[in-house]
Amino acid sequence: MNTAENIAENIEDTNMHKIIPFPSPLRIHEDKTLRNNSPVGYRIFKDKLFKCLVIILSILSFLPLLLVLFHITKNGISVINWGFLTELPLPIGEKGGGVFNSIIGSLILIILSSIISIPLGISAGIYLAEKNKGRIANIINLCIVVLQGTPSIVIGIITYIWVVAPLGGFSALSGGIALSIMMLPVIIKSTEETLKLIPYHLKEASLALGVPYYKTILKVILPTGLSGILTGILLSVARITGETAPLLFTAFGNQFLNYNILKPIDSLPYRIFYYAMSPYPEWHTFAWGASFILVMIVLSFNLIARGISAKWKVQF
Amino acid sequence: MTKTDKSERRFTNIIFISGLSIIVLLLAIFSTLLIASIPSIKTFGIGFFISKHWDPSLEKFGALPFLYGTLITSIIALFISIPFSISISIFLGEFFREGFISNFLRSSTEVLAGIPSVIYGLWGLFLLMPITRFIQTSLGTTPYGVGIFTASLILAIMIIPFSASIGREVISLIPADLKEAAYSLGATRFEVIKNIIIPYARSGIIAGILLAFGRAIGETMAVTMLIGNSNFLPKSIFSPANTMASVIANEFAESTGITASSLIYIGLVLFLVTMFVNIAGTYIIKKISLEASKEVT
């Protein structure tokens, strides 16, 4: 309540007594030349000025974001054709070629990381939703916060030490593991939050019918919250599809088509990085094309996730 | 023990173990980083952060240039982004709380925040770099194009949606009766924002800035592409430099022995700093939302 008193004082400071309670239209007309100099007019002017400033700054900050989209569409769409989507990269100097290996590689990496992180993430989410009062749950929550904020490059180092060094080389598997560590916190959080929203009487009704606890969770609670969990999974996939840093020293990149998960594999973000840092203008246009594909994939994951959560929202 | 009881126990064990595995994962990350960086910690000790020579051929390592590069890019990025992110949070949290504009802008910020950082890097490489080069030629300095200034610009663009969404949430948590009391006393909207909203939301806005800072220091790809990768202490705001994340991205794949260990040492510091920043930011925000929920009831 302190703040309310403060404002009362402030308003008194700015000559509150000069405000005319019910000004007649005539009076306003008379004062028109004076109004800008009067305190009330000044205050209103300041208010308007501030509103303009906020709107201008907000629009300005949207500008670069829209510019990014615009340039990617403008420079990318001209590169895209059937060959770009279905051919392998060619050495510099030869015309044509595409990023087929990177698209397949990204797909394999997404599947690998989903296989690892979805079961673990959902069951950890169930644990947090069911036992959210205990000390262990608090520690897990803290760990999730830390894990979510861990820089992706650190996860790359970790996976290098854990997987790449023992296996003796870069591999798709290590890339998948690195990405699955990045997916985990998002899946756990969304599962937990969805399951917490489900009303308790649903669970009670099931238990009252004599259904065992684990069946209640698996057959009643989990299907009810499916849309929220699915949204979380899609958002986490959208997040990792564009990740480059953890792949630099795990999946590494590969000029050729590769289905073997123990060999290095290409991915769209890595290819963009590789092409963008190269000195050849032809490869720069390829980078724009690959960026366009990547942005389309990421945005469509995001939009599908939004669509799911809007259409099948848990409502009671 | 019946069959159901067994399944019951198995289910409880499975969810408990997967919950526990998150803690184990984090502890394993920390201890792996610590163990792998021990050779470097033993050789260089605390002097690692004071020495400014990074020379893999002589095996002399000091992380001061990278520490400095990280701090300076993140701080400049924060200063650029703060006015913008606060005005977006006021715009969405106070002026246009509901309706088409608000929904459209809110979802577009969230979607645009999902654009991968490598794409921001590509964009910066071909659009921000010429701008910086133009500024540098008009100032009469060497037109590198890449450097601290360009990296800070791209970082600022990348963290605006993030801190703005936190700011918006905090501002919309402010109890309506406080604002209404001020309006009933005849305050204008600007005065309400200045005297009620900003003081009330101050800690939340600071938490948002803190979390954005955590993002900025860990950001790798866009910065790696735009900072110019120089292992020397930067002389001016336009000179090329390296951040902690970008030096790891550039050198880790080819490094062995003490070089790798030193890079992991940098990674450990990065991990600890972001950990601290994230825990502090999340703690503040949680406290605010708890207080807000108490005042409603």
Coordinates of C-alpha atoms in Angstrom, one line a residue:
Chain A
M1 CA 0.0 0.0 0.0
N2 CA 3.0 2.2 0.3
T3 CA 3.0 2.7 -3.5
A4 CA -0.5 4.1 -3.4
E5 CA 0.4 6.7 -0.8
N6 CA 3.5 7.6 -2.8
I7 CA 1.4 8.3 -5.9
A8 CA -1.0 10.5 -3.9
E9 CA 1.9 12.6 -2.7
N10 CA 3.3 12.8 -6.2
I11 CA 0.0 13.9 -7.6
E12 CA -0.2 16.6 -4.9
D13 CA 3.3 17.7 -5.9
T14 CA 2.1 18.3 -9.4
N15 CA -0.5 20.8 -8.4
M16 CA -3.6 18.7 -8.1
H17 CA -5.6 21.7 -6.9
K18 CA -5.4 23.3 -10.3
I19 CA -7.5 20.5 -11.9
I20 CA -10.9 21.9 -12.7
P21 CA -13.5 19.3 -11.7
F22 CA -16.2 19.9 -14.2
P23 CA -15.0 22.2 -16.9
S24 CA -17.6 23.7 -19.2
P25 CA -16.9 23.4 -22.9
L26 CA -16.6 27.2 -23.0
R27 CA -14.0 27.2 -20.3
I28 CA -11.9 24.7 -22.2
H29 CA -12.2 26.7 -25.3
E30 CA -11.0 29.8 -23.4
D31 CA -8.0 28.0 -21.9
K32 CA -6.9 26.3 -25.1
T33 CA -3.8 28.4 -25.5
L34 CA -2.9 27.9 -21.8
R35 CA -3.6 24.2 -21.6
N36 CA -0.2 23.0 -22.8
N37 CA 1.4 25.0 -20.1
S38 CA -0.9 23.9 -17.3
P39 CA 0.2 20.9 -15.2
V40 CA -2.7 18.7 -16.2
G41 CA -2.0 19.3 -19.9
Y42 CA 1.7 18.6 -19.3
R43 CA 0.9 15.4 -17.5
I44 CA -1.4 14.2 -20.3
F45 CA 1.2 15.2 -22.8
K46 CA 3.8 13.2 -21.0
D47 CA 1.4 10.2 -20.9
K48 CA 0.8 10.4 -24.6
L49 CA 4.5 10.8 -25.3
F50 CA 5.3 7.7 -23.2
K51 CA 2.7 5.7 -25.0
C52 CA 4.1 6.7 -28.4
L53 CA 7.6 5.8 -27.2
V54 CA 6.6 2.4 -26.0
I55 CA 4.7 1.6 -29.2
I56 CA 7.7 2.8 -31.4
L57 CA 10.2 0.8 -29.4
S58 CA 8.1 -2.3 -29.5
I59 CA 7.6 -2.0 -33.2
L60 CA 11.3 -1.4 -33.7
S61 CA 12.2 -4.5 -31.8
F62 CA 10.0 -6.6 -34.0
L63 CA 11.7 -5.3 -37.0
P64 CA 14.8 -7.4 -36.9
L65 CA 12.8 -10.5 -36.2
L66 CA 10.6 -9.9 -39.2
L67 CA 13.7 -9.0 -41.3
V68 CA 15.3 -12.3 -40.5
L69 CA 12.2 -14.1 -41.8
F70 CA 12.0 -11.9 -44.8
H71 CA 15.6 -12.4 -45.9
I72 CA 15.5 -16.1 -45.4
T73 CA 12.4 -16.4 -47.5
K74 CA 13.7 -14.0 -50.2
N75 CA 17.2 -15.5 -50.5
G76 CA 16.1 -19.1 -49.7
I77 CA 13.1 -19.7 -51.8
S78 CA 15.0 -19.1 -55.1
V79 CA 17.5 -21.9 -54.3
I80 CA 14.9 -24.5 -53.4
N81 CA 14.0 -26.9 -56.2
W82 CA 13.6 -30.7 -56.5
G83 CA 17.3 -31.2 -57.0
F84 CA 18.2 -29.2 -53.9
L85 CA 15.9 -31.5 -51.8
T86 CA 17.0 -34.8 -53.3
E87 CA 20.6 -34.6 -54.3
L88 CA 23.8 -34.8 -52.3
P89 CA 26.3 -31.9 -52.0
L90 CA 28.8 -31.6 -54.9
P91 CA 32.3 -30.3 -54.6
I92 CA 32.8 -26.6 -55.2
G93 CA 32.8 -25.6 -58.8
E94 CA 30.2 -28.1 -60.0
K95 CA 26.7 -26.8 -60.6
G96 CA 23.7 -28.3 -58.8
G97 CA 23.7 -30.6 -55.8
G98 CA 21.6 -30.4 -52.7
V99 CA 21.2 -31.1 -49.0
F100 CA 19.5 -34.5 -49.1
N101 CA 22.0 -36.0 -46.7
S102 CA 21.5 -33.2 -44.2
I103 CA 17.7 -33.6 -44.2
I104 CA 18.0 -37.3 -43.7
G105 CA 20.6 -36.7 -41.0
S106 CA 18.5 -34.3 -39.1
L107 CA 15.6 -36.7 -39.3
I108 CA 17.7 -39.6 -37.9
L109 CA 19.1 -37.4 -35.1
I110 CA 15.5 -36.3 -34.2
I111 CA 14.3 -39.9 -34.1
L112 CA 17.4 -41.1 -32.0
S113 CA 17.0 -38.3 -29.5
S114 CA 13.2 -38.8 -29.2
I115 CA 13.7 -42.6 -28.5
I116 CA 16.0 -41.8 -25.7
S117 CA 14.3 -38.8 -24.1
I118 CA 10.6 -39.3 -24.5
P119 CA 10.1 -42.4 -22.2
L120 CA 12.5 -41.0 -19.6
G121 CA 11.0 -37.5 -19.8
I122 CA 7.4 -38.7 -19.4
S123 CA 8.1 -41.0 -16.5
A124 CA 10.1 -38.3 -14.7
G125 CA 7.2 -35.9 -15.4
I126 CA 4.8 -38.4 -13.9
Y127 CA 7.0 -38.7 -10.8
L128 CA 7.1 -34.9 -10.4
A129 CA 3.3 -34.5 -10.9
E130 CA 2.5 -37.3 -8.4
K131 CA 5.0 -36.6 -5.7
N132 CA 5.4 -32.9 -6.0
K133 CA 5.7 -32.2 -2.2
G134 CA 8.8 -34.1 -1.3
R135 CA 12.4 -32.9 -0.9
I136 CA 13.5 -35.1 -3.8
A137 CA 11.0 -33.5 -6.1
N138 CA 12.3 -30.1 -5.1
I139 CA 15.9 -31.1 -6.0
I140 CA 14.7 -32.6 -9.3
N141 CA 13.0 -29.3 -10.1
L142 CA 16.2 -27.4 -9.4
C143 CA 18.1 -29.8 -11.6
I144 CA 15.7 -29.2 -14.4
V145 CA 16.1 -25.5 -14.1
V146 CA 19.9 -25.9 -14.3
L147 CA 19.7 -28.4 -17.1
Q148 CA 17.5 -26.1 -19.1
G149 CA 19.9 -23.2 -18.8
T150 CA 23.1 -25.2 -19.4
P151 CA 24.7 -23.8 -22.6
S152 CA 24.4 -26.2 -25.5
I153 CA 28.2 -26.2 -26.1
V154 CA 28.8 -27.6 -22.6
I155 CA 26.4 -30.5 -23.4
G156 CA 28.5 -31.0 -26.6
I157 CA 31.7 -31.3 -24.5
I158 CA 29.9 -33.7 -22.1
T159 CA 28.7 -36.0 -24.8
Y160 CA 32.2 -35.9 -26.4
I161 CA 33.7 -37.1 -23.2
W162 CA 31.0 -39.7 -22.5
V163 CA 30.3 -41.1 -25.9
V164 CA 32.7 -40.0 -28.6
A165 CA 35.9 -40.6 -26.8
P166 CA 35.0 -44.2 -25.6
L167 CA 33.6 -45.1 -29.1
G168 CA 36.7 -43.7 -30.7
G169 CA 35.0 -41.4 -33.3
F170 CA 32.2 -39.0 -34.1
S171 CA 28.9 -40.7 -34.5
A172 CA 25.2 -40.1 -35.1
L173 CA 24.5 -41.9 -31.8
S174 CA 26.5 -39.3 -29.8
G175 CA 24.6 -36.5 -31.6
G176 CA 21.3 -38.1 -30.6
I177 CA 22.4 -38.4 -27.0
A178 CA 23.5 -34.8 -26.9
L179 CA 20.2 -33.6 -28.3
S180 CA 18.2 -35.9 -26.0
I181 CA 19.8 -34.2 -23.0
M182 CA 18.5 -30.9 -24.4
M183 CA 15.0 -32.3 -24.9
L184 CA 14.6 -33.8 -21.5
P185 CA 13.8 -30.6 -19.4
V186 CA 11.1 -29.4 -21.8
I187 CA 9.4 -32.8 -21.9
I188 CA 9.5 -33.2 -18.1
K189 CA 8.2 -29.8 -17.4
S190 CA 5.3 -30.0 -19.9
T191 CA 4.3 -33.5 -18.7
E192 CA 4.3 -32.4 -15.1
E193 CA 2.3 -29.2 -15.8
T194 CA -0.3 -31.0 -17.9
L195 CA -0.8 -33.8 -15.4
K196 CA -1.2 -31.3 -12.5
L197 CA -4.0 -29.7 -14.3
I198 CA -6.1 -32.9 -14.5
P199 CA -8.7 -32.7 -11.7
Y200 CA -8.3 -35.0 -8.8
H201 CA -11.8 -36.5 -9.0
L202 CA -10.9 -38.3 -12.2
K203 CA -8.2 -40.2 -10.4
E204 CA -10.5 -40.8 -7.4
A205 CA -13.3 -42.1 -9.6
S206 CA -10.9 -44.6 -11.1
L207 CA -9.4 -45.7 -7.8
A208 CA -12.9 -46.0 -6.3
L209 CA -13.8 -48.5 -9.1
G210 CA -10.9 -50.7 -7.8
V211 CA -8.5 -49.9 -10.6
P212 CA -4.9 -50.2 -9.4
Y213 CA -2.9 -47.1 -9.0
Y214 CA -0.5 -47.7 -11.9
K215 CA -3.3 -48.5 -14.3
T216 CA -5.1 -45.4 -13.2
I217 CA -2.1 -43.3 -14.1
L218 CA -1.4 -45.2 -17.4
K219 CA -4.9 -45.7 -18.6
V220 CA -6.8 -42.7 -17.2
I221 CA -4.5 -39.8 -16.3
L222 CA -1.9 -40.1 -19.1
P223 CA -4.4 -40.4 -22.0
T224 CA -6.3 -37.4 -20.6
G225 CA -3.2 -35.3 -20.7
L226 CA -2.0 -36.6 -24.0
S227 CA -2.4 -33.3 -25.9
G228 CA -0.3 -31.4 -23.4
I229 CA 2.5 -34.0 -23.4
L230 CA 2.4 -34.1 -27.2
T231 CA 2.7 -30.3 -27.3
G232 CA 5.8 -30.5 -25.1
I233 CA 7.4 -33.2 -27.2
L234 CA 6.8 -31.2 -30.4
L235 CA 8.2 -28.0 -28.8
S236 CA 11.3 -29.8 -27.6
V237 CA 11.8 -31.3 -31.1
A238 CA 11.5 -27.8 -32.6
R239 CA 14.1 -26.7 -30.1
I240 CA 16.7 -29.4 -31.0
T241 CA 16.1 -29.3 -34.7
G242 CA 18.0 -26.1 -35.0
E243 CA 20.7 -26.9 -32.4
T244 CA 24.2 -26.7 -33.9
A245 CA 26.6 -26.3 -31.0
P246 CA 26.2 -29.8 -29.4
L247 CA 26.6 -31.4 -32.9
L248 CA 29.9 -29.7 -33.7
F249 CA 31.9 -32.4 -31.9
T250 CA 29.4 -35.2 -31.7
A251 CA 27.5 -35.9 -35.0
F252 CA 30.2 -33.8 -36.7
G253 CA 28.8 -33.7 -40.3
N254 CA 29.2 -35.8 -43.4
Q255 CA 29.2 -35.0 -47.1
F256 CA 27.7 -38.3 -48.0
L257 CA 24.5 -40.0 -47.2
N258 CA 24.8 -42.1 -44.1
Y259 CA 22.3 -44.4 -42.3
N260 CA 24.8 -46.0 -39.9
I261 CA 24.3 -44.5 -36.5
L262 CA 27.9 -45.3 -35.5
K263 CA 29.3 -43.1 -38.3
P264 CA 29.4 -39.3 -38.5
I265 CA 26.1 -37.8 -39.8
D266 CA 25.1 -34.6 -41.4
S267 CA 22.4 -32.2 -40.1
L268 CA 20.8 -29.1 -41.5
P269 CA 22.1 -26.6 -38.9
Y270 CA 25.6 -28.0 -39.3
R271 CA 25.4 -27.7 -43.1
I272 CA 24.2 -24.1 -42.8
F273 CA 27.2 -23.3 -40.5
Y274 CA 29.6 -25.0 -42.8
Y275 CA 28.4 -23.3 -45.9
A276 CA 28.0 -19.9 -44.2
M277 CA 31.6 -19.9 -43.0
S278 CA 33.0 -21.0 -46.4
P279 CA 34.5 -18.4 -48.7
Y280 CA 32.4 -19.4 -51.8
P281 CA 29.4 -17.4 -52.8
E282 CA 27.7 -20.5 -54.3
W283 CA 27.8 -22.1 -51.0
H284 CA 26.4 -19.0 -49.3
T285 CA 23.3 -19.3 -51.5
F286 CA 23.1 -22.9 -50.4
A287 CA 23.2 -21.8 -46.8
W288 CA 20.2 -19.6 -47.4
G289 CA 18.3 -22.4 -49.0
A290 CA 19.1 -24.8 -46.2
S291 CA 18.1 -22.1 -43.7
F292 CA 14.7 -21.7 -45.4
I293 CA 14.1 -25.5 -45.1
L294 CA 15.2 -25.5 -41.5
V295 CA 13.0 -22.5 -40.5
M296 CA 10.0 -24.1 -42.3
I297 CA 10.5 -27.3 -40.3
V298 CA 11.0 -25.5 -37.0
L299 CA 8.1 -23.2 -37.5
S300 CA 5.8 -26.0 -38.6
F301 CA 6.7 -28.0 -35.5
N302 CA 5.8 -24.9 -33.4
L303 CA 2.6 -24.3 -35.2
I304 CA 1.5 -27.9 -35.0
A305 CA 2.2 -27.9 -31.3
R306 CA 0.1 -24.7 -30.9
G307 CA -2.7 -26.3 -32.9
I308 CA -2.7 -29.4 -30.8
S309 CA -2.7 -27.5 -27.5
A310 CA -5.5 -25.2 -28.8
K311 CA -7.7 -28.0 -30.2
W312 CA -7.4 -30.7 -27.6
K313 CA -6.9 -28.5 -24.6
V314 CA -7.6 -30.2 -21.3
Q315 CA -10.9 -28.7 -20.2
F316 CA -13.0 -29.4 -17.2
Chain B
M1 CA 2.0 -60.7 -3.0
T2 CA -0.4 -60.6 -5.9
K3 CA 0.4 -59.8 -9.5
T4 CA -1.1 -56.3 -9.3
D5 CA 1.0 -55.5 -6.2
K6 CA 4.1 -56.5 -8.2
S7 CA 3.2 -54.3 -11.1
E8 CA 2.4 -51.5 -8.7
R9 CA 5.8 -51.7 -7.1
R10 CA 7.5 -51.9 -10.5
F11 CA 5.7 -48.8 -11.7
T12 CA 6.5 -46.8 -8.7
N13 CA 10.1 -47.8 -8.9
I14 CA 10.3 -46.9 -12.6
I15 CA 9.0 -43.4 -12.1
F16 CA 11.2 -42.9 -9.0
I17 CA 14.3 -44.0 -10.9
S18 CA 13.7 -41.8 -13.9
G19 CA 13.1 -38.9 -11.5
L20 CA 16.3 -39.7 -9.7
S21 CA 18.2 -40.1 -13.0
I22 CA 17.8 -36.4 -13.7
I23 CA 19.7 -35.6 -10.5
V24 CA 22.3 -38.2 -11.4
L25 CA 22.6 -36.7 -14.9
L26 CA 23.3 -33.2 -13.6
L27 CA 25.8 -34.5 -10.9
A28 CA 27.5 -36.6 -13.7
I29 CA 27.8 -33.5 -15.9
F30 CA 29.3 -31.5 -13.1
S31 CA 31.8 -34.2 -12.0
T32 CA 32.8 -35.1 -15.6
L33 CA 33.6 -31.5 -16.3
L34 CA 35.5 -31.2 -13.0
I35 CA 37.5 -34.4 -13.5
A36 CA 38.3 -33.6 -17.1
S37 CA 39.6 -30.1 -16.3
I38 CA 41.8 -31.2 -13.3
P39 CA 45.0 -31.3 -15.4
S40 CA 44.4 -27.7 -16.4
I41 CA 43.4 -26.6 -12.9
K42 CA 46.5 -28.2 -11.5
T43 CA 48.8 -26.5 -14.1
F44 CA 47.4 -23.1 -14.2
G45 CA 45.2 -22.7 -11.1
I46 CA 43.5 -19.4 -10.5
G47 CA 46.0 -17.6 -12.7
F48 CA 44.1 -19.1 -15.6
F49 CA 41.7 -16.2 -15.3
I50 CA 44.3 -13.5 -15.1
S51 CA 46.7 -14.5 -17.8
K52 CA 45.9 -13.1 -21.2
H53 CA 48.0 -15.5 -23.3
W54 CA 46.3 -18.3 -25.1
D55 CA 48.9 -20.2 -27.1
P56 CA 48.2 -23.9 -27.9
S57 CA 51.6 -24.3 -29.5
L58 CA 53.5 -23.2 -26.4
E59 CA 50.9 -24.9 -24.2
K60 CA 50.4 -21.7 -22.2
F61 CA 46.8 -21.0 -21.5
G62 CA 45.0 -18.0 -19.9
A63 CA 41.3 -17.4 -20.3
L64 CA 41.2 -13.6 -19.6
P65 CA 40.5 -12.7 -23.3
F66 CA 37.5 -15.0 -23.4
L67 CA 36.2 -14.0 -20.0
Y68 CA 36.4 -10.4 -21.1
G69 CA 34.9 -11.1 -24.5
T70 CA 31.9 -12.9 -23.0
L71 CA 31.2 -10.3 -20.4
I72 CA 31.6 -7.3 -22.7
T73 CA 29.4 -8.8 -25.5
S74 CA 26.7 -9.9 -23.0
I75 CA 26.7 -6.6 -21.2
I76 CA 26.5 -4.5 -24.4
A77 CA 23.7 -6.8 -25.7
L78 CA 21.8 -6.4 -22.4
F79 CA 22.1 -2.6 -22.5
I80 CA 20.8 -2.6 -26.1
S81 CA 18.0 -4.9 -25.4
I82 CA 16.7 -3.5 -22.0
P83 CA 14.7 -0.5 -23.4
F84 CA 13.2 -2.6 -26.1
S85 CA 12.3 -5.6 -23.9
I86 CA 10.8 -3.4 -21.2
S87 CA 8.7 -1.5 -23.7
I88 CA 7.4 -4.7 -25.2
S89 CA 6.6 -6.0 -21.8
I90 CA 4.7 -2.8 -21.0
F91 CA 3.1 -2.9 -24.4
L92 CA 1.8 -6.4 -24.0
G93 CA 1.3 -6.4 -20.2
E94 CA -0.4 -3.0 -19.8
F95 CA -1.4 -1.1 -22.9
F96 CA -2.7 -4.0 -25.0
R97 CA -3.4 -6.9 -22.6
E98 CA -6.1 -8.6 -24.7
G99 CA -7.3 -8.6 -28.3
F100 CA -6.0 -9.3 -31.7
I101 CA -2.8 -7.2 -31.7
S102 CA -1.7 -8.6 -28.4
N103 CA -2.4 -12.2 -29.3
F104 CA -0.7 -11.8 -32.7
L105 CA 2.4 -10.1 -31.3
R106 CA 2.7 -12.5 -28.4
S107 CA 2.5 -15.6 -30.5
S108 CA 4.8 -14.2 -33.1
T109 CA 7.5 -13.3 -30.5
E110 CA 7.2 -16.8 -29.2
V111 CA 7.5 -18.4 -32.6
L112 CA 10.3 -16.1 -33.7
A113 CA 12.2 -16.9 -30.5
G114 CA 12.3 -20.5 -31.8
I115 CA 14.4 -19.5 -34.9
P116 CA 17.7 -21.4 -34.5
S117 CA 20.7 -19.4 -33.6
V118 CA 22.8 -20.6 -36.6
I119 CA 20.2 -18.8 -38.8
Y120 CA 20.6 -15.5 -36.8
G121 CA 24.3 -16.0 -37.4
L122 CA 23.9 -16.4 -41.1
W123 CA 21.6 -13.3 -41.2
G124 CA 24.1 -11.3 -39.2
L125 CA 26.9 -12.4 -41.5
F126 CA 25.3 -11.0 -44.6
L127 CA 23.3 -8.1 -43.2
L128 CA 24.8 -6.8 -40.0
M129 CA 28.4 -7.2 -41.1
P130 CA 28.0 -4.7 -44.0
I131 CA 26.4 -2.2 -41.6
T132 CA 29.2 -2.6 -39.1
R133 CA 31.7 -2.3 -41.9
F134 CA 30.0 0.9 -43.0
I135 CA 30.2 2.4 -39.5
Q136 CA 33.8 1.4 -39.2
T137 CA 34.8 3.0 -42.5
S138 CA 33.0 6.2 -41.6
L139 CA 34.8 6.2 -38.2
G140 CA 38.1 5.5 -39.9
T141 CA 38.9 2.2 -38.1
T142 CA 39.9 -1.0 -39.8
P143 CA 36.7 -2.4 -41.4
Y144 CA 36.7 -6.0 -40.0
G145 CA 32.9 -6.2 -40.1
V146 CA 33.0 -8.9 -37.5
G147 CA 33.8 -8.3 -33.9
I148 CA 32.4 -7.5 -30.4
F149 CA 29.9 -4.9 -31.7
T150 CA 28.3 -7.1 -34.4
A151 CA 28.1 -10.1 -31.9
S152 CA 26.5 -7.9 -29.3
L153 CA 23.9 -6.6 -31.8
I154 CA 22.9 -10.2 -32.8
L155 CA 22.8 -11.2 -29.1
A156 CA 20.5 -8.3 -28.3
I157 CA 18.1 -9.3 -31.1
M158 CA 18.1 -12.8 -29.9
I159 CA 17.4 -12.1 -26.2
I160 CA 14.7 -9.5 -26.6
P161 CA 11.8 -12.0 -27.1
F162 CA 13.1 -14.0 -24.1
S163 CA 13.3 -11.2 -21.5
A164 CA 10.2 -9.5 -22.9
S165 CA 8.1 -12.6 -22.3
I166 CA 9.2 -12.8 -18.7
G167 CA 8.6 -9.1 -18.2
R168 CA 5.1 -9.4 -19.6
E169 CA 4.3 -12.2 -17.3
V170 CA 5.5 -10.3 -14.2
I171 CA 3.7 -7.1 -15.2
S172 CA 0.4 -8.9 -15.8
L173 CA 0.7 -10.4 -12.2
I174 CA 0.4 -6.9 -10.6
P175 CA -2.9 -6.8 -8.6
A176 CA -5.5 -4.6 -10.4
D177 CA -6.7 -2.9 -7.2
L178 CA -3.3 -1.2 -6.8
K179 CA -3.5 0.3 -10.3
E180 CA -7.2 1.1 -9.9
A181 CA -6.5 3.0 -6.7
A182 CA -3.9 5.1 -8.5
Y183 CA -6.3 5.8 -11.4
S184 CA -9.0 6.8 -9.0
L185 CA -6.7 9.4 -7.5
G186 CA -6.4 10.9 -10.9
A187 CA -3.1 9.5 -12.1
T188 CA -2.4 9.3 -15.7
R189 CA -1.3 5.9 -17.3
F190 CA 2.3 7.0 -17.4
E191 CA 2.2 7.9 -13.7
V192 CA 0.7 4.5 -12.9
I193 CA 3.4 2.8 -14.9
K194 CA 6.2 4.9 -13.3
N195 CA 5.0 4.8 -9.7
I196 CA 3.1 1.5 -9.5
I197 CA 4.0 -1.0 -12.2
I198 CA 7.8 -0.5 -12.5
P199 CA 8.4 -0.4 -8.7
Y200 CA 6.2 -3.4 -8.2
A201 CA 7.6 -5.4 -11.0
R202 CA 11.2 -4.3 -10.5
S203 CA 12.5 -7.6 -9.1
G204 CA 10.7 -9.6 -11.7
I205 CA 12.2 -7.4 -14.5
I206 CA 15.6 -7.8 -12.9
A207 CA 15.1 -11.6 -12.8
G208 CA 14.2 -11.5 -16.5
I209 CA 17.3 -9.5 -17.3
L210 CA 19.4 -12.0 -15.2
L211 CA 17.9 -15.0 -17.2
A212 CA 18.6 -13.2 -20.4
F213 CA 22.1 -12.6 -19.3
G214 CA 22.4 -16.4 -18.7
R215 CA 21.2 -17.0 -22.2
A216 CA 23.6 -14.4 -23.7
I217 CA 26.7 -15.9 -22.1
G218 CA 25.9 -19.4 -23.2
E219 CA 24.9 -18.5 -26.7
T220 CA 27.3 -20.1 -29.1
M221 CA 26.6 -20.3 -32.8
A222 CA 25.6 -16.8 -33.7
V223 CA 28.4 -15.4 -31.7
T224 CA 31.0 -17.8 -33.1
M225 CA 30.0 -16.7 -36.6
L226 CA 30.2 -13.0 -35.9
I227 CA 32.8 -12.3 -33.3
G228 CA 35.9 -12.8 -35.5
N229 CA 37.7 -15.4 -33.4
S230 CA 40.8 -13.7 -32.2
N231 CA 42.5 -15.0 -29.1
F232 CA 44.0 -11.7 -28.1
L233 CA 42.5 -9.2 -25.6
P234 CA 40.2 -6.9 -27.6
K235 CA 41.4 -3.3 -27.9
S236 CA 38.1 -1.6 -28.9
I237 CA 34.5 -2.3 -29.2
F238 CA 34.9 -3.1 -32.9
S239 CA 37.8 -5.4 -32.7
P240 CA 37.5 -9.2 -33.2
A241 CA 37.5 -11.3 -30.0
N242 CA 36.3 -14.6 -28.7
T243 CA 33.8 -15.6 -26.0
M244 CA 34.1 -18.6 -23.8
A245 CA 31.5 -20.5 -25.8
S246 CA 33.0 -19.6 -29.2
V247 CA 36.5 -20.6 -28.3
I248 CA 35.2 -24.0 -27.3
A249 CA 33.2 -24.3 -30.5
N250 CA 36.2 -23.3 -32.6
E251 CA 39.0 -25.3 -31.0
F252 CA 37.6 -28.3 -29.1
A253 CA 37.3 -30.7 -32.0
E254 CA 41.0 -30.5 -32.9
S255 CA 42.4 -30.3 -29.4
T256 CA 44.0 -33.0 -27.2
G257 CA 45.8 -33.2 -23.8
I258 CA 46.2 -30.0 -21.9
T259 CA 44.5 -27.9 -24.6
A260 CA 41.3 -29.9 -24.4
S261 CA 41.5 -29.9 -20.6
S262 CA 41.8 -26.1 -20.6
L263 CA 38.8 -25.8 -22.9
I264 CA 36.9 -28.1 -20.6
Y265 CA 38.0 -25.8 -17.7
I266 CA 36.4 -22.9 -19.6
G267 CA 33.3 -25.1 -20.1
L268 CA 33.1 -25.8 -16.4
V269 CA 33.2 -22.1 -15.6
L270 CA 30.5 -21.4 -18.2
F271 CA 28.4 -24.2 -16.6
L272 CA 28.8 -22.9 -13.1
V273 CA 28.0 -19.3 -14.0
T274 CA 24.9 -20.1 -16.0
M275 CA 23.8 -22.4 -13.2
F276 CA 24.1 -19.7 -10.6
V277 CA 22.3 -17.1 -12.9
N278 CA 19.5 -19.5 -13.7
I279 CA 18.9 -20.6 -10.1
A280 CA 18.8 -17.0 -8.9
G281 CA 16.5 -15.8 -11.7
T282 CA 14.1 -18.6 -11.3
Y283 CA 14.1 -18.2 -7.5
I284 CA 13.1 -14.6 -7.8
I285 CA 10.3 -15.2 -10.3
K286 CA 8.9 -18.1 -8.2
K287 CA 8.9 -15.8 -5.2
I288 CA 7.0 -13.1 -7.1
S289 CA 4.3 -15.5 -8.4
L290 CA 3.8 -16.9 -4.9
E291 CA 3.3 -13.5 -3.5
A292 CA 0.9 -12.6 -6.3
S293 CA -1.1 -15.7 -5.7
K294 CA -1.3 -14.9 -2.0
E295 CA -2.6 -11.4 -2.6
V296 CA -5.4 -12.6 -4.9
T297 CA -6.8 -14.9 -2.3

